mmCIF file of N, CA and C and ligand atoms in Angstrom:
data_model
loop_
_atom_site.group_PDB
_atom_site.id
_atom_site.type_symbol
_atom_site.label_atom_id
_atom_site.label_comp_id
_atom_site.label_asym_id
_atom_site.label_seq_id
_atom_site.Cartn_x
_atom_site.Cartn_y
_atom_site.Cartn_z
ATOM 1 N N MET I 1 3.114 -5.020 6.144
ATOM 2 C CA MET I 1 3.817 -5.646 5.014
ATOM 3 C C MET I 1 5.219 -5.031 4.887
ATOM 4 N N GLN I 2 6.185 -5.889 4.658
ATOM 5 C CA GLN I 2 7.550 -5.396 4.477
ATOM 6 C C GLN I 2 7.688 -4.655 3.141
ATOM 7 N N LYS I 3 8.502 -3.618 3.157
ATOM 8 C CA LYS I 3 8.737 -2.825 1.959
ATOM 9 C C LYS I 3 9.221 -3.702 0.795
ATOM 10 N N LYS I 4 10.071 -4.671 1.124
ATOM 11 C CA LYS I 4 10.613 -5.588 0.114
ATOM 12 C C LYS I 4 9.483 -6.349 -0.588
ATOM 13 N N LYS I 5 8.506 -6.809 0.217
ATOM 14 C CA LYS I 5 7.357 -7.536 -0.335
ATOM 15 C C LYS I 5 6.522 -6.622 -1.228
ATOM 16 N N ALA I 6 6.387 -5.359 -0.821
ATOM 17 C CA ALA I 6 5.636 -4.396 -1.630
ATOM 18 C C ALA I 6 6.296 -4.225 -2.996
ATOM 19 N N THR I 7 7.607 -4.155 -3.003
ATOM 20 C CA THR I 7 8.345 -4.014 -4.265
ATOM 21 C C THR I 7 8.116 -5.230 -5.153
ATOM 22 N N GLU I 8 8.086 -6.414 -4.543
ATOM 23 C CA GLU I 8 7.828 -7.644 -5.306
ATOM 24 C C GLU I 8 6.427 -7.616 -5.914
ATOM 25 N N LEU I 9 5.452 -7.146 -5.127
ATOM 26 C CA LEU I 9 4.076 -7.049 -5.622
ATOM 27 C C LEU I 9 3.991 -6.077 -6.793
ATOM 28 N N GLN I 10 4.694 -4.946 -6.671
ATOM 29 C CA GLN I 10 4.688 -3.944 -7.747
ATOM 30 C C GLN I 10 5.208 -4.551 -9.040
ATOM 31 N N GLN I 11 6.284 -5.327 -8.936
ATOM 32 C CA GLN I 11 6.886 -5.924 -10.131
ATOM 33 C C GLN I 11 5.966 -6.973 -10.734
ATOM 34 N N ALA I 12 5.276 -7.736 -9.870
ATOM 35 C CA ALA I 12 4.373 -8.769 -10.354
ATOM 36 C C ALA I 12 3.128 -8.158 -11.000
ATOM 37 N N TRP I 13 2.672 -7.036 -10.440
ATOM 38 C CA TRP I 13 1.438 -6.405 -10.902
ATOM 39 C C TRP I 13 1.657 -5.645 -12.196
ATOM 40 N N GLY I 14 2.825 -5.023 -12.352
ATOM 41 C CA GLY I 14 3.114 -4.253 -13.557
ATOM 42 C C GLY I 14 2.400 -2.922 -13.580
ATOM 43 N N ALA I 15 2.008 -2.491 -14.779
ATOM 44 C CA ALA I 15 1.454 -1.142 -14.955
ATOM 45 C C ALA I 15 -0.060 -1.137 -15.060
ATOM 46 N N LYS I 16 -0.695 -2.266 -14.736
ATOM 47 C CA LYS I 16 -2.153 -2.322 -14.814
ATOM 48 C C LYS I 16 -2.776 -1.355 -13.805
ATOM 49 N N PRO I 17 -3.954 -0.815 -14.105
ATOM 50 C CA PRO I 17 -4.631 0.015 -13.107
ATOM 51 C C PRO I 17 -5.117 -0.843 -11.950
ATOM 52 N N CYS I 18 -5.177 -0.255 -10.775
ATOM 53 C CA CYS I 18 -5.596 -1.008 -9.585
ATOM 54 C C CYS I 18 -6.504 -0.126 -8.745
ATOM 55 N N PRO I 19 -7.639 -0.667 -8.284
ATOM 56 C CA PRO I 19 -8.547 0.118 -7.438
ATOM 57 C C PRO I 19 -8.111 0.149 -5.969
ATOM 58 N N HIS I 20 -6.982 -0.473 -5.648
ATOM 59 C CA HIS I 20 -6.461 -0.536 -4.276
ATOM 60 C C HIS I 20 -7.549 -1.012 -3.299
ATOM 61 N N PRO I 21 -7.961 -2.263 -3.427
ATOM 62 C CA PRO I 21 -9.080 -2.774 -2.623
ATOM 63 C C PRO I 21 -8.764 -2.955 -1.138
ATOM 64 N N ALA I 22 -7.500 -3.143 -0.794
ATOM 65 C CA ALA I 22 -7.165 -3.360 0.617
ATOM 66 C C ALA I 22 -5.738 -2.891 0.880
ATOM 67 N N PHE I 23 -5.506 -2.426 2.104
ATOM 68 C CA PHE I 23 -4.191 -1.904 2.456
ATOM 69 C C PHE I 23 -3.634 -2.606 3.683
ATOM 70 N N ALA I 24 -2.313 -2.694 3.723
ATOM 71 C CA ALA I 24 -1.613 -3.173 4.910
ATOM 72 C C ALA I 24 -0.618 -2.091 5.332
ATOM 73 N N LYS I 25 -0.297 -2.048 6.617
ATOM 74 C CA LYS I 25 0.702 -1.089 7.083
ATOM 75 C C LYS I 25 2.067 -1.472 6.530
ATOM 76 N N GLU I 26 2.839 -0.475 6.162
ATOM 77 C CA GLU I 26 4.161 -0.739 5.600
ATOM 78 C C GLU I 26 5.209 -0.776 6.708
ATOM 79 N N TYR I 27 6.053 -1.792 6.651
ATOM 80 C CA TYR I 27 7.179 -1.911 7.569
ATOM 81 C C TYR I 27 8.472 -1.946 6.764
ATOM 82 N N ASP I 28 9.498 -1.317 7.298
ATOM 83 C CA ASP I 28 10.820 -1.385 6.687
ATOM 84 C C ASP I 28 11.807 -1.759 7.773
ATOM 85 N N LEU I 29 12.435 -2.898 7.626
ATOM 86 C CA LEU I 29 13.357 -3.425 8.643
ATOM 87 C C LEU I 29 12.679 -3.512 10.005
ATOM 88 N N GLY I 30 11.397 -3.956 9.984
ATOM 89 C CA GLY I 30 10.675 -4.200 11.217
ATOM 90 C C GLY I 30 10.061 -2.978 11.857
ATOM 91 N N GLU I 31 10.218 -1.807 11.260
ATOM 92 C CA GLU I 31 9.653 -0.595 11.849
ATOM 93 C C GLU I 31 8.566 -0.016 10.965
ATOM 94 N N ARG I 32 7.511 0.518 11.612
ATOM 95 C CA ARG I 32 6.452 1.198 10.870
ATOM 96 C C ARG I 32 7.022 2.388 10.121
ATOM 97 N N THR I 33 6.597 2.548 8.878
ATOM 98 C CA THR I 33 7.026 3.719 8.120
ATOM 99 C C THR I 33 5.957 4.802 8.153
ATOM 100 N N GLY I 34 4.734 4.426 8.581
ATOM 101 C CA GLY I 34 3.631 5.386 8.563
ATOM 102 C C GLY I 34 2.883 5.359 7.241
ATOM 103 N N ASN I 35 3.396 4.594 6.276
ATOM 104 C CA ASN I 35 2.735 4.473 4.978
ATOM 105 C C ASN I 35 1.914 3.195 4.924
ATOM 106 N N TYR I 36 1.134 3.082 3.855
ATOM 107 C CA TYR I 36 0.299 1.902 3.647
ATOM 108 C C TYR I 36 0.607 1.303 2.281
ATOM 109 N N VAL I 37 0.482 -0.038 2.194
ATOM 110 C CA VAL I 37 0.759 -0.747 0.954
ATOM 111 C C VAL I 37 -0.526 -1.397 0.465
ATOM 112 N N CYS I 38 -0.838 -1.202 -0.816
ATOM 113 C CA CYS I 38 -1.963 -1.919 -1.422
ATOM 114 C C CYS I 38 -1.574 -3.391 -1.506
ATOM 115 N N THR I 39 -2.414 -4.271 -0.933
ATOM 116 C CA THR I 39 -2.064 -5.693 -0.896
ATOM 117 C C THR I 39 -2.227 -6.347 -2.262
ATOM 118 N N GLN I 40 -2.836 -5.649 -3.213
ATOM 119 C CA GLN I 40 -3.020 -6.222 -4.549
ATOM 120 C C GLN I 40 -1.889 -5.836 -5.499
ATOM 121 N N CYS I 41 -1.543 -4.534 -5.536
ATOM 122 C CA CYS I 41 -0.567 -4.076 -6.523
ATOM 123 C C CYS I 41 0.749 -3.618 -5.908
ATOM 124 N N GLY I 42 0.796 -3.512 -4.590
ATOM 125 C CA GLY I 42 2.045 -3.120 -3.933
ATOM 126 C C GLY I 42 2.317 -1.628 -3.925
ATOM 127 N N ALA I 43 1.348 -0.826 -4.355
ATOM 128 C CA ALA I 43 1.543 0.628 -4.344
ATOM 129 C C ALA I 43 1.703 1.121 -2.907
ATOM 130 N N ILE I 44 2.631 2.033 -2.693
ATOM 131 C CA ILE I 44 2.849 2.588 -1.366
ATOM 132 C C ILE I 44 2.207 3.971 -1.303
ATOM 133 N N LEU I 45 1.269 4.124 -0.362
ATOM 134 C CA LEU I 45 0.549 5.382 -0.214
ATOM 135 C C LEU I 45 0.797 5.942 1.186
ATOM 136 N N SER I 46 0.866 7.255 1.265
ATOM 137 C CA SER I 46 0.922 7.896 2.576
ATOM 138 C C SER I 46 -0.443 7.729 3.240
ATOM 139 N N PHE I 47 -0.510 8.003 4.540
ATOM 140 C CA PHE I 47 -1.794 7.911 5.248
ATOM 141 C C PHE I 47 -2.848 8.765 4.538
ATOM 142 N N ARG I 48 -2.452 9.989 4.166
ATOM 143 C CA ARG I 48 -3.401 10.905 3.515
ATOM 144 C C ARG I 48 -3.860 10.351 2.164
ATOM 145 N N GLU I 49 -2.921 9.805 1.385
ATOM 146 C CA GLU I 49 -3.283 9.233 0.087
ATOM 147 C C GLU I 49 -4.205 8.032 0.257
ATOM 148 N N LYS I 50 -3.953 7.244 1.303
ATOM 149 C CA LYS I 50 -4.799 6.082 1.572
ATOM 150 C C LYS I 50 -6.217 6.533 1.904
ATOM 151 N N VAL I 51 -6.333 7.580 2.698
ATOM 152 C CA VAL I 51 -7.664 8.105 3.038
ATOM 153 C C VAL I 51 -8.397 8.542 1.779
ATOM 154 N N GLU I 52 -7.678 9.226 0.886
ATOM 155 C CA GLU I 52 -8.278 9.657 -0.374
ATOM 156 C C GLU I 52 -8.717 8.451 -1.213
ATOM 157 N N ALA I 53 -7.876 7.420 -1.258
ATOM 158 C CA ALA I 53 -8.148 6.254 -2.094
ATOM 159 C C ALA I 53 -9.337 5.451 -1.599
ATOM 160 N N THR I 54 -9.591 5.496 -0.301
ATOM 161 C CA THR I 54 -10.674 4.680 0.262
ATOM 162 C C THR I 54 -11.912 5.500 0.573
ATOM 163 N N LYS I 55 -11.868 6.807 0.292
ATOM 164 C CA LYS I 55 -12.997 7.670 0.597
ATOM 165 C C LYS I 55 -14.244 7.174 -0.124
ATOM 166 N N GLY I 56 -15.341 7.122 0.595
ATOM 167 C CA GLY I 56 -16.596 6.733 -0.015
ATOM 168 C C GLY I 56 -16.778 5.239 -0.145
ATOM 169 N N ARG I 57 -15.822 4.457 0.376
ATOM 170 C CA ARG I 57 -15.949 3.002 0.289
ATOM 171 C C ARG I 57 -16.391 2.402 1.623
ATOM 172 N N GLY I 58 -16.663 3.277 2.589
ATOM 173 C CA GLY I 58 -17.170 2.800 3.869
ATOM 174 C C GLY I 58 -16.113 2.224 4.783
ATOM 175 N N GLU I 59 -14.845 2.561 4.542
ATOM 176 C CA GLU I 59 -13.781 2.044 5.413
ATOM 177 C C GLU I 59 -13.464 3.044 6.523
HETATM 178 ZN ZN1 ZN E 1 -3.473 -1.275 -5.684
#
């Protein structure tokens, strides 16, 4: 997912809590950033944060 799209998702989602049900790899200007974007709320998580967020969910 492009960083720009993640920002749009964040603005659309607002400040509601999100369980981060699914992630996409983050791209900025066509290059991997190494981060992940929640496809629901647009939150950008590092690889380590993503692992923490999905721990125990069988992913
Ligand atoms: Zn989320």
